[in-house]
């Protein structure tokens, strides 16, 4: 039975009471997903539970970059720069479809945050520490060359620029690919299951109580070790164990805005100085340009962090001050998202000054909590947690776990069989185009699913043969829906439009045009009744309307 198929969720839930796990992970963001994969690959029996969709928290709301760690250099966090740089290379090797090199232009201006020579020196140090490949080392540009790279820059005060590399990702798909690989290796991962309490034996945690958010049933799950990897909710979960553990986090909010690329037609990604001496990205992607981010302390609804007019005004003003395009207005914003950074609080520091390092807490009850960190460093964070569990197991159970192997584990979609992803892309493009898809559609699918494209390809073929041409929905949309339902636990329309495909952010027209038809198709596959279908339709309408 495919345990990552939405069709099998109910059967899996019914079996929970009879199972005992070595490890239960709370939170299906990148941190929890990484821990599940590491532990499963070392032979532990693992279950991960997530109260929303996988990556429903911060892990679908980031800037979507696998950083080399350059910004940590400014805070003199040399160890972090070195670790993060190496991790970036590992992610690129293990999931090349989800980590593509992206040239980033850093313009240097008079009175800006970066001086020409100090930046160059910093770049050398950074490239040495992060182990940046020869072909991806920075280039120093003069003012004319910088303007040539990006003609939309206002030329005044421009001294030159640095061209360096970041890697672009899809944060939610990266999280889901890590989880799929964990499931391939025997882990169980269930979404819409909220931990509402811990179960104890002799004052030690040996399980949790969860509530199914879709059907409001309660289940018990037994596990020898429990890890709290709930990101912005870490303190709440810790308080369920003991009220005195809370208040470690200081949440900061970051928002992003998406406009049509024609409205901000940058030739490439740019990392630039804002008028209030912060740094901001503009990144072209799939016919859109996205802008981010802010960094402000946040207290409020964590499930749907609010984007204020002030947030939007700040981003638009920063862009309008910096580029020569027609000034962007609120009405140009097509989509947006807001995420919360789960940072370890340091009283007295500004939001942007708080370290992004992770910290682990081991409580008396045995609960292990991990907080902080970055998407990019997820694998190392996971290694530290599973090493800790291995250490405990060697004492309490005299069991010796093998060392971490995730450095060499190709993620789901990363099994391309070649070392050069471009070669894989070109080969597969031809096959997918032969099925009647446009080159643009084919490329998007291959970047989304990597080597799993073979399975989508097979589904498209069957759909064409069996169901023929469907006037409302293209076969590629239908195939993606079937694939994600059967292989990625896609349970609701928003799971599909946000976390499986990113369409709500980068292709909102498709969501508007095909949303209701896709819900009808999903209804058929998952056999929803009319009430549920209506509820999901309303939910989608609300989300789309909020973006008009
Ligand atoms: P989350 O992704 O939030 O996962 C925690 C999960 O726990 C949630 O899904 C939540 O629903 C679940 N949960 C909570 N309570 C319960 C419960 N009771 N039961 C079950 N489940 C529960 N990092 C980078 O490397 N590159 C970037 O470009 C980047 N940009 C960023 C931009 C912004 C604006 C922000 C906010 C962050 C950015 N980061 C970036 C940081 C990165 O996104 C986060 O560090 C990372 O996603 C945190 O992952 P997580 O798994 O710890 O938390």
Coordinates of C-alpha atoms and ligand atoms in Angstrom, one line a residue:
X1 CA 0.0 0.0 0.0
X2 CA 1.4 3.4 -0.9
X3 CA 1.4 5.2 2.4
X4 CA 1.8 8.6 0.9
X5 CA -1.4 8.4 -1.1
X6 CA -4.3 10.6 0.0
X7 CA -6.6 7.7 -0.9
X8 CA -5.0 5.5 1.9
X9 CA -5.1 8.1 4.7
X10 CA -8.2 6.7 6.5
X11 CA -6.8 3.2 6.5
X12 CA -3.5 4.4 7.9
X13 CA -5.3 6.4 10.7
X14 CA -7.2 3.3 11.8
X15 CA -3.9 1.4 12.2
X16 CA -2.2 4.0 14.4
X17 CA -3.4 2.7 17.8
X18 CA -1.8 -0.7 17.2
X19 CA 1.6 0.6 16.2
X20 CA 4.7 1.7 18.2
X21 CA 7.3 3.9 16.7
X22 CA 10.9 4.6 17.7
X23 CA 10.5 8.3 16.8
X24 CA 7.6 10.6 16.4
X25 CA 8.3 14.0 14.8
X26 CA 5.9 16.9 15.4
X27 CA 5.9 19.3 12.4
X28 CA 6.0 18.6 8.7
X29 CA 8.1 21.7 7.7
X30 CA 11.6 21.3 6.3
X31 CA 13.1 20.7 9.8
X32 CA 10.7 17.8 10.7
X33 CA 11.0 16.3 7.2
X34 CA 14.8 16.3 7.4
X35 CA 14.7 14.6 10.8
X36 CA 12.2 12.0 9.5
X37 CA 14.4 11.2 6.5
X38 CA 17.6 11.0 8.5
X39 CA 16.1 8.7 11.2
X40 CA 14.3 6.4 8.7
X41 CA 17.5 6.1 6.7
X42 CA 19.3 4.9 9.8
X43 CA 16.7 2.2 10.4
X44 CA 14.4 3.8 12.9
X45 CA 10.6 3.3 12.7
X46 CA 9.4 6.9 12.2
X47 CA 6.1 8.8 12.2
X48 CA 5.8 12.5 11.4
X49 CA 2.6 14.4 12.1
X50 CA 1.7 17.8 10.7
X51 CA -1.4 19.8 11.8
X52 CA -1.8 21.5 8.4
X53 CA -0.6 20.4 5.0
X54 CA 3.1 19.5 4.8
X55 CA 5.1 22.7 4.5
X56 CA 1.9 24.6 5.5
X57 CA 4.0 26.8 8.0
X58 CA 7.1 28.8 7.2
X59 CA 8.5 26.2 4.8
X60 CA 6.3 27.3 2.0
X61 CA 6.6 31.0 2.8
X62 CA 10.4 31.8 2.5
X63 CA 12.3 33.7 -0.2
X64 CA 12.8 30.3 -1.8
X65 CA 16.6 30.5 -2.0
X66 CA 19.1 28.0 -1.0
X67 CA 21.6 30.5 0.4
X68 CA 25.3 30.2 0.2
X69 CA 25.4 32.1 3.6
X70 CA 26.8 35.4 2.4
X71 CA 24.7 37.4 4.7
X72 CA 26.0 35.6 7.8
X73 CA 29.5 36.9 6.9
X74 CA 28.4 40.4 8.0
X75 CA 27.5 39.0 11.4
X76 CA 30.9 37.2 11.5
X77 CA 29.2 33.8 11.8
X78 CA 32.1 32.0 10.0
X79 CA 31.1 28.4 11.0
X80 CA 27.6 29.0 9.7
X81 CA 28.8 30.4 6.4
X82 CA 31.0 27.3 5.9
X83 CA 28.2 24.9 6.9
X84 CA 25.5 26.5 4.8
X85 CA 27.7 26.8 1.7
X86 CA 28.5 23.1 1.8
X87 CA 24.9 22.2 2.4
X88 CA 23.9 24.1 -0.7
X89 CA 26.1 22.0 -2.8
X90 CA 24.7 18.8 -1.2
X91 CA 21.1 19.9 -1.9
X92 CA 22.0 20.7 -5.5
X93 CA 23.6 17.2 -5.9
X94 CA 20.7 15.3 -4.3
X95 CA 17.8 17.3 -5.8
X96 CA 19.1 19.2 -8.8
X97 CA 15.6 20.0 -10.0
X98 CA 14.9 21.9 -6.8
X99 CA 18.2 23.8 -6.5
X100 CA 19.2 25.7 -9.6
X101 CA 22.0 28.2 -9.8
X102 CA 20.7 31.8 -10.1
X103 CA 23.0 34.7 -10.9
X104 CA 22.4 37.4 -8.4
X105 CA 23.5 41.0 -9.0
X106 CA 24.5 43.1 -6.0
X107 CA 24.8 46.7 -7.1
X108 CA 27.3 48.8 -5.1
X109 CA 26.3 52.4 -4.6
X110 CA 27.7 55.4 -2.9
X111 CA 26.6 55.4 0.8
X112 CA 25.1 51.8 0.3
X113 CA 25.6 48.9 2.8
X114 CA 28.5 47.5 0.8
X115 CA 31.7 49.2 -0.3
X116 CA 33.4 48.0 -3.4
X117 CA 36.6 46.7 -1.9
X118 CA 35.2 45.4 1.4
X119 CA 32.6 43.5 -0.5
X120 CA 35.2 42.0 -2.8
X121 CA 37.3 40.9 0.2
X122 CA 34.1 39.6 1.9
X123 CA 33.3 37.6 -1.3
X124 CA 36.7 35.9 -1.3
X125 CA 36.4 35.0 2.3
X126 CA 32.8 33.8 1.7
X127 CA 33.8 31.7 -1.3
X128 CA 36.6 30.1 0.5
X129 CA 34.5 29.3 3.6
X130 CA 31.5 28.1 1.6
X131 CA 33.6 26.1 -0.9
X132 CA 32.0 27.9 -3.9
X133 CA 32.7 26.1 -7.2
X134 CA 35.2 27.7 -9.6
X135 CA 32.5 28.4 -12.3
X136 CA 30.3 30.1 -9.7
X137 CA 32.7 32.5 -8.2
X138 CA 31.8 36.2 -8.2
X139 CA 32.6 38.8 -10.8
X140 CA 33.4 42.4 -10.1
X141 CA 31.6 44.7 -12.5
X142 CA 32.1 48.4 -13.2
X143 CA 29.1 50.8 -13.3
X144 CA 28.6 50.4 -17.1
X145 CA 28.8 46.6 -16.9
X146 CA 26.4 46.6 -13.9
X147 CA 23.9 48.7 -15.9
X148 CA 24.3 46.4 -18.8
X149 CA 23.3 43.5 -16.6
X150 CA 20.3 45.4 -15.3
X151 CA 19.3 48.4 -17.3
X152 CA 16.4 49.1 -15.0
X153 CA 18.7 50.3 -12.2
X154 CA 18.7 54.0 -11.5
X155 CA 22.3 54.9 -12.5
X156 CA 22.9 57.7 -10.1
X157 CA 25.3 56.8 -7.2
X158 CA 26.2 53.5 -8.9
X159 CA 29.8 52.5 -8.3
X160 CA 29.7 49.0 -9.8
X161 CA 28.4 45.6 -8.9
X162 CA 29.1 42.1 -7.9
X163 CA 27.6 39.2 -9.7
X164 CA 27.5 36.0 -7.6
X165 CA 25.4 32.9 -7.3
X166 CA 22.5 32.0 -5.1
X167 CA 20.4 28.8 -5.7
X168 CA 16.7 29.1 -6.4
X169 CA 14.3 26.5 -5.0
X170 CA 10.7 25.8 -4.3
X171 CA 10.6 25.5 -0.5
X172 CA 7.4 23.5 -0.3
X173 CA 8.4 21.1 -3.0
X174 CA 11.8 20.6 -1.4
X175 CA 10.1 19.8 1.9
X176 CA 7.7 17.3 0.2
X177 CA 10.6 15.7 -1.7
X178 CA 12.5 15.1 1.5
X179 CA 9.3 13.6 3.1
X180 CA 8.6 11.4 0.1
X181 CA 12.1 10.0 0.4
X182 CA 11.5 9.4 4.1
X183 CA 8.3 7.6 3.2
X184 CA 10.2 5.6 0.5
X185 CA 12.4 4.4 3.4
X186 CA 9.6 3.3 5.6
X187 CA 8.5 6.5 7.5
X188 CA 4.9 7.3 7.9
X189 CA 3.9 11.0 7.4
X190 CA 0.4 12.2 8.0
X191 CA -0.9 15.7 7.5
X192 CA -3.9 17.5 9.2
X193 CA -3.1 15.6 12.5
X194 CA -2.5 18.1 15.3
X195 CA -0.7 17.1 18.5
X196 CA -2.9 18.1 21.4
X197 CA -1.2 16.5 24.3
X198 CA 1.6 14.2 25.4
X199 CA 1.3 10.7 26.9
X200 CA 3.7 9.8 29.8
X201 CA 4.9 6.7 31.5
X202 CA 6.9 7.2 34.8
X203 CA 7.1 10.9 33.9
X204 CA 8.7 10.3 30.6
X205 CA 7.0 11.0 27.3
X206 CA 6.2 7.9 25.4
X207 CA 3.6 9.1 22.9
X208 CA 1.2 11.8 21.9
X209 CA -2.5 12.4 21.4
X210 CA -3.5 13.8 18.0
X211 CA -6.6 15.3 16.6
X212 CA -7.5 14.7 13.0
X213 CA -8.3 18.2 11.7
X214 CA -10.4 16.8 8.8
X215 CA -12.7 14.5 10.7
X216 CA -12.2 15.7 14.4
X217 CA -11.3 12.2 15.7
X218 CA -8.7 11.7 18.4
X219 CA -5.9 9.1 18.1
X220 CA -3.1 8.0 20.4
X221 CA 0.4 7.3 19.0
X222 CA 3.1 5.5 20.9
X223 CA 6.7 6.4 20.3
X224 CA 9.9 6.0 22.3
X225 CA 11.3 9.4 21.4
X226 CA 9.4 12.6 20.5
X227 CA 10.9 15.5 18.7
X228 CA 9.2 18.9 18.6
X229 CA 10.1 20.5 15.2
X230 CA 7.0 22.7 15.0
X231 CA 8.8 25.9 13.9
X232 CA 6.9 29.0 15.0
X233 CA 4.7 26.8 17.4
X234 CA 7.7 25.3 19.3
X235 CA 6.9 27.2 22.5
X236 CA 3.2 26.2 22.4
X237 CA 4.1 22.5 22.1
X238 CA 6.8 22.8 24.8
X239 CA 4.2 24.4 27.1
X240 CA 2.0 21.3 26.6
X241 CA 4.8 19.3 28.3
X242 CA 5.7 21.9 30.9
X243 CA 4.5 25.5 31.1
X244 CA 8.0 26.7 32.2
X245 CA 9.6 25.6 28.9
X246 CA 7.9 28.3 26.8
X247 CA 9.0 31.8 25.5
X248 CA 12.2 30.9 23.7
X249 CA 11.1 32.3 20.3
X250 CA 11.0 35.7 19.0
X251 CA 8.9 35.5 15.7
X252 CA 9.7 37.9 12.9
X253 CA 7.5 38.2 9.9
X254 CA 8.6 38.4 6.3
X255 CA 6.3 39.1 3.4
X256 CA 6.7 38.8 -0.4
X257 CA 4.8 40.4 -3.2
X258 CA 4.3 39.0 -6.7
X259 CA 3.8 41.2 -9.8
X260 CA 3.6 40.4 -13.5
X261 CA 7.1 40.4 -15.0
X262 CA 6.0 43.0 -17.4
X263 CA 5.4 45.4 -14.5
X264 CA 9.0 44.9 -13.2
X265 CA 10.8 43.4 -16.1
X266 CA 14.2 42.8 -14.5
X267 CA 16.7 40.9 -16.6
X268 CA 17.9 39.0 -13.6
X269 CA 17.7 38.5 -9.8
X270 CA 19.0 41.5 -7.8
X271 CA 19.9 41.9 -4.1
X272 CA 19.8 45.6 -3.4
X273 CA 19.9 48.3 -0.7
X274 CA 16.7 49.7 0.6
X275 CA 16.2 53.3 1.5
X276 CA 16.4 52.3 5.2
X277 CA 19.6 50.4 4.9
X278 CA 18.3 46.8 4.7
X279 CA 18.7 44.4 1.8
X280 CA 16.0 43.2 -0.4
X281 CA 15.6 40.7 -3.3
X282 CA 13.7 41.0 -6.6
X283 CA 13.6 37.7 -8.4
X284 CA 12.1 36.9 -11.9
X285 CA 10.3 33.6 -12.0
X286 CA 7.8 32.0 -14.4
X287 CA 6.7 35.2 -16.0
X288 CA 6.4 37.0 -12.7
X289 CA 8.8 39.0 -10.5
X290 CA 8.7 38.6 -6.7
X291 CA 9.9 41.0 -4.2
X292 CA 10.9 40.4 -0.6
X293 CA 11.2 40.7 2.2
X294 CA 10.4 42.5 5.4
X295 CA 11.7 41.6 8.9
X296 CA 9.5 42.8 11.7
X297 CA 8.6 41.4 15.1
X298 CA 5.3 39.6 15.1
X299 CA 2.6 38.6 17.5
X300 CA -0.7 37.4 16.1
X301 CA -2.3 34.7 14.1
X302 CA 0.4 32.2 13.2
X303 CA -1.6 30.1 10.7
X304 CA -2.3 33.1 8.5
X305 CA 0.1 35.9 9.3
X306 CA -1.5 39.2 8.3
X307 CA 0.0 41.3 5.5
X308 CA -0.5 44.9 6.4
X309 CA -0.8 47.9 4.0
X310 CA 2.4 49.2 5.7
X311 CA 4.3 46.0 4.7
X312 CA 3.2 46.3 1.1
X313 CA 3.9 50.1 1.0
X314 CA 7.4 49.4 2.3
X315 CA 8.3 46.8 -0.3
X316 CA 6.8 48.9 -3.2
X317 CA 8.5 52.1 -2.1
X318 CA 11.9 50.3 -1.9
X319 CA 11.4 48.9 -5.4
X320 CA 10.1 52.2 -6.8
X321 CA 13.0 54.1 -5.3
X322 CA 15.6 51.8 -6.9
X323 CA 14.3 51.0 -10.4
X324 CA 13.4 53.1 -13.3
X325 CA 10.1 51.3 -14.2
X326 CA 6.7 52.9 -13.8
X327 CA 6.0 53.1 -10.1
X328 CA 4.4 49.9 -8.9
X329 CA 1.0 50.3 -7.2
X330 CA -1.1 48.1 -4.9
X331 CA -3.2 47.2 -7.9
X332 CA -0.2 45.6 -9.6
X333 CA 0.2 43.0 -6.8
X334 CA -1.1 39.7 -8.2
X335 CA -0.2 37.5 -5.2
X336 CA 1.6 37.5 -1.9
X337 CA 2.7 35.4 1.1
X338 CA 3.8 36.0 4.6
X339 CA 6.0 33.7 6.7
X340 CA 7.2 33.7 10.3
X341 CA 10.9 33.2 11.2
X342 CA 11.1 30.9 14.2
X343 CA 14.2 32.7 15.7
X344 CA 15.7 32.1 19.2
X345 CA 14.9 35.4 21.0
X346 CA 17.7 37.7 22.0
X347 CA 16.3 40.7 24.0
X348 CA 17.5 44.1 22.8
X349 CA 18.5 43.0 19.3
X350 CA 16.8 44.3 16.1
X351 CA 14.8 41.7 14.1
X352 CA 17.4 41.4 11.4
X353 CA 20.2 41.1 13.9
X354 CA 19.0 37.9 15.6
X355 CA 21.0 34.9 14.7
X356 CA 19.5 32.3 12.3
X357 CA 21.3 29.5 14.1
X358 CA 19.3 26.5 15.4
X359 CA 19.3 25.4 19.0
X360 CA 18.3 22.1 20.6
X361 CA 16.7 21.7 24.0
X362 CA 16.3 18.3 25.8
X363 CA 13.7 18.5 28.5
X364 CA 13.4 16.3 31.6
X365 CA 10.4 14.5 30.1
X366 CA 12.6 13.3 27.3
X367 CA 11.0 15.7 24.8
X368 CA 13.6 17.0 22.3
X369 CA 12.9 20.4 20.8
X370 CA 14.7 22.0 17.9
X371 CA 14.2 25.7 17.0
X372 CA 15.7 28.3 14.7
X373 CA 17.7 27.5 11.6
X374 CA 17.2 27.9 7.9
X375 CA 15.7 25.9 5.0
X376 CA 19.3 25.6 3.6
X377 CA 20.7 24.0 6.8
X378 CA 17.9 21.5 7.3
X379 CA 20.0 18.4 6.7
X380 CA 22.7 19.2 9.3
X381 CA 20.0 20.1 11.8
X382 CA 18.5 16.7 11.3
X383 CA 21.8 15.0 11.6
X384 CA 22.4 16.7 15.0
X385 CA 19.0 15.6 16.3
X386 CA 19.3 12.0 15.1
X387 CA 22.8 11.8 16.5
X388 CA 21.4 12.8 19.8
X389 CA 18.8 10.1 19.7
X390 CA 21.4 7.6 18.7
X391 CA 23.5 8.6 21.7
X392 CA 20.5 8.1 24.0
X393 CA 19.7 4.7 22.4
X394 CA 23.2 3.5 22.9
X395 CA 22.8 4.1 26.7
X396 CA 19.2 3.0 27.3
X397 CA 18.9 0.2 24.7
X398 CA 22.5 -0.7 24.0
X399 CA 21.6 -0.2 20.3
X400 CA 24.1 1.3 17.9
X401 CA 22.6 3.3 15.0
X402 CA 24.7 3.8 11.9
X403 CA 26.0 7.3 11.2
X404 CA 24.1 9.8 9.2
X405 CA 24.0 9.0 5.4
X406 CA 21.7 11.7 4.1
X407 CA 24.6 13.5 2.4
X408 CA 24.5 10.7 -0.2
X409 CA 20.7 10.1 -0.4
X410 CA 19.1 11.4 -3.6
X411 CA 15.8 13.0 -2.8
X412 CA 12.6 12.0 -4.5
X413 CA 12.9 13.4 -8.0
X414 CA 16.7 13.6 -7.8
X415 CA 17.3 10.2 -9.3
X416 CA 18.0 11.4 -12.8
X417 CA 20.8 8.9 -13.5
X418 CA 23.1 11.6 -14.9
X419 CA 25.4 14.2 -13.2
X420 CA 24.4 17.0 -15.5
X421 CA 20.8 18.1 -14.9
X422 CA 20.7 20.1 -18.1
X423 CA 21.3 16.8 -20.1
X424 CA 18.4 15.2 -18.2
X425 CA 16.2 18.2 -18.8
X426 CA 16.8 18.3 -22.6
X427 CA 16.1 14.5 -22.9
X428 CA 12.9 14.6 -20.9
X429 CA 11.6 17.8 -22.6
X430 CA 11.5 16.1 -25.9
X431 CA 9.6 13.2 -24.5
X432 CA 7.1 15.4 -22.7
X433 CA 6.6 17.7 -25.7
X434 CA 5.9 14.6 -27.9
X435 CA 2.8 14.1 -25.6
X436 CA 1.4 17.5 -26.8
X437 CA 2.6 19.8 -24.0
X438 CA 4.2 23.1 -24.8
X439 CA 8.0 23.5 -24.1
X440 CA 7.1 25.9 -21.2
X441 CA 4.7 23.4 -19.6
X442 CA 7.2 20.6 -20.1
X443 CA 10.0 22.5 -18.5
X444 CA 7.9 23.5 -15.5
X445 CA 6.8 19.9 -14.9
X446 CA 10.4 18.6 -15.0
X447 CA 11.7 21.2 -12.6
X448 CA 8.7 20.5 -10.3
X449 CA 9.0 16.7 -10.3
X450 CA 12.5 15.9 -11.4
X451 CA 13.0 12.2 -12.2
X452 CA 9.4 11.5 -11.1
X453 CA 8.4 13.1 -14.4
X454 CA 8.4 9.5 -15.8
X455 CA 5.3 8.8 -13.6
X456 CA 3.5 11.9 -14.8
X457 CA 4.4 11.0 -18.3
X458 CA 2.7 7.6 -17.9
X459 CA -0.4 9.2 -16.3
X460 CA -0.7 11.7 -19.2
X461 CA -0.5 8.9 -21.7
X462 CA -3.2 6.9 -20.0
X463 CA -5.4 9.9 -19.7
X464 CA -5.1 10.7 -23.3
X465 CA -5.9 7.1 -24.3
X466 CA -8.7 6.5 -21.8
X467 CA -10.4 9.8 -21.1
X468 CA -9.4 11.5 -24.3
X469 CA -9.4 15.3 -24.7
X470 CA -11.0 17.2 -21.9
X471 CA -12.3 20.6 -22.9
X472 CA -12.0 22.1 -19.5
X473 CA -8.8 20.7 -18.1
X474 CA -5.5 20.0 -19.8
X475 CA -4.1 16.5 -19.4
X476 CA -1.0 17.9 -17.7
X477 CA -3.2 19.5 -15.0
X478 CA -5.2 16.4 -14.5
X479 CA -2.0 14.3 -14.4
X480 CA -0.5 16.6 -11.8
X481 CA -3.6 16.3 -9.6
X482 CA -3.7 12.5 -9.9
X483 CA 0.0 12.2 -9.2
X484 CA 0.0 14.5 -6.2
X485 CA -3.0 12.8 -4.7
X486 CA -1.6 9.4 -5.1
X487 CA 2.0 10.1 -4.3
X488 CA 2.2 13.3 -2.2
X489 CA -0.8 13.1 0.2
X490 CA -2.4 16.1 -1.5
X491 CA -5.7 16.3 0.3
X492 CA -7.3 19.7 -0.4
X493 CA -7.4 22.1 -3.4
X494 CA -5.1 24.6 -1.5
X495 CA -2.6 21.8 -0.9
X496 CA -2.5 21.5 -4.7
X497 CA -2.5 25.2 -5.7
X498 CA 0.0 26.3 -3.0
X499 CA 2.3 23.6 -1.8
X500 CA 2.3 21.1 -4.7
X501 CA 2.5 23.5 -7.7
X502 CA 3.0 27.0 -6.3
X503 CA 0.3 28.2 -8.8
X504 CA -1.4 30.5 -6.3
X505 CA 1.7 32.5 -6.1
X506 CA 3.1 32.3 -9.7
X507 CA 0.2 31.5 -11.9
X508 CA -2.9 32.9 -10.3
X509 CA -4.7 33.1 -13.7
X510 CA -4.7 29.3 -14.0
X511 CA -6.1 29.1 -10.5
X512 CA -8.9 31.5 -11.4
X513 CA -9.6 29.8 -14.7
X514 CA -9.4 26.2 -13.7
X515 CA -9.9 26.2 -9.9
X516 CA -13.6 25.1 -9.9
X517 CA -13.0 22.4 -12.6
X518 CA -10.0 21.1 -10.7
X519 CA -12.0 20.9 -7.5
X520 CA -14.7 19.0 -9.4
X521 CA -12.1 16.5 -10.6
X522 CA -10.6 16.2 -7.1
X523 CA -14.1 15.6 -5.8
X524 CA -14.5 12.7 -8.3
X525 CA -11.1 11.1 -7.3
X526 CA -11.5 11.5 -3.6
X527 CA -15.2 10.9 -3.6
X528 CA -16.2 14.0 -1.6
X529 CA -19.8 14.8 -1.0
X530 CA -21.4 18.1 -2.2
X531 CA -21.0 19.8 1.1
X532 CA -17.2 19.3 1.2
X533 CA -16.8 20.3 -2.4
X534 CA -18.8 23.5 -1.7
X535 CA -16.6 24.2 1.3
X536 CA -13.4 23.9 -0.7
X537 CA -14.8 26.0 -3.5
X538 CA -15.6 28.8 -1.1
X539 CA -12.2 28.5 0.6
X540 CA -10.5 28.8 -2.8
X541 CA -12.7 31.8 -3.9
X542 CA -11.8 33.6 -0.6
X543 CA -8.1 33.1 -1.2
X544 CA -8.3 34.2 -4.8
X545 CA -10.5 37.2 -4.0
X546 CA -8.0 38.3 -1.3
X547 CA -5.5 38.6 -4.1
X548 CA -7.5 41.0 -6.3
Ligands
LIG1 P1 7.7 25.2 9.7 O1 8.0 25.1 8.2 O2 6.9 26.3 10.2 O3 7.2 23.8 10.1 C1 6.7 23.6 11.4 C2 5.4 22.8 11.2 O4 4.9 22.4 12.5 C3 4.3 23.7 10.7 O5 3.9 23.2 9.4 C4 3.1 23.6 11.6 O6 1.9 23.5 11.1 C5 3.5 22.3 12.4 N1 2.9 22.2 13.7 C6 2.8 23.2 14.6 N2 2.1 22.8 15.7 C7 1.8 21.5 15.5 C8 1.0 20.6 16.3 N3 0.5 20.9 17.4 N4 0.9 19.4 15.7 C9 1.4 19.0 14.5 N5 2.0 19.9 13.7 C10 2.3 21.2 14.2 N6 15.6 30.0 4.7 C11 16.5 29.7 3.6 O7 17.3 28.9 3.7 N7 16.4 30.4 2.5 C12 15.5 31.5 2.3 O8 15.4 32.1 1.2 C13 14.7 31.8 3.4 N8 13.8 32.8 3.3 C14 13.0 33.1 4.3 C15 12.1 34.2 4.2 C16 11.1 34.4 5.2 C17 10.1 35.5 5.0 C18 11.0 33.5 6.3 C19 9.9 33.7 7.3 C20 11.9 32.5 6.5 C21 12.9 32.3 5.5 N9 13.9 31.3 5.6 C22 14.7 31.0 4.6 C23 13.9 30.4 6.8 C24 13.2 29.1 6.6 O9 12.1 29.3 5.8 C25 12.8 28.5 7.9 O10 13.9 28.4 8.7 C26 12.2 27.1 7.8 O11 11.2 27.0 6.8 C27 11.6 26.7 9.1 O12 11.1 25.4 8.9 P2 10.5 24.6 10.2 O13 10.2 23.2 9.7 O14 11.3 24.7 11.4 O15 9.1 25.4 10.5

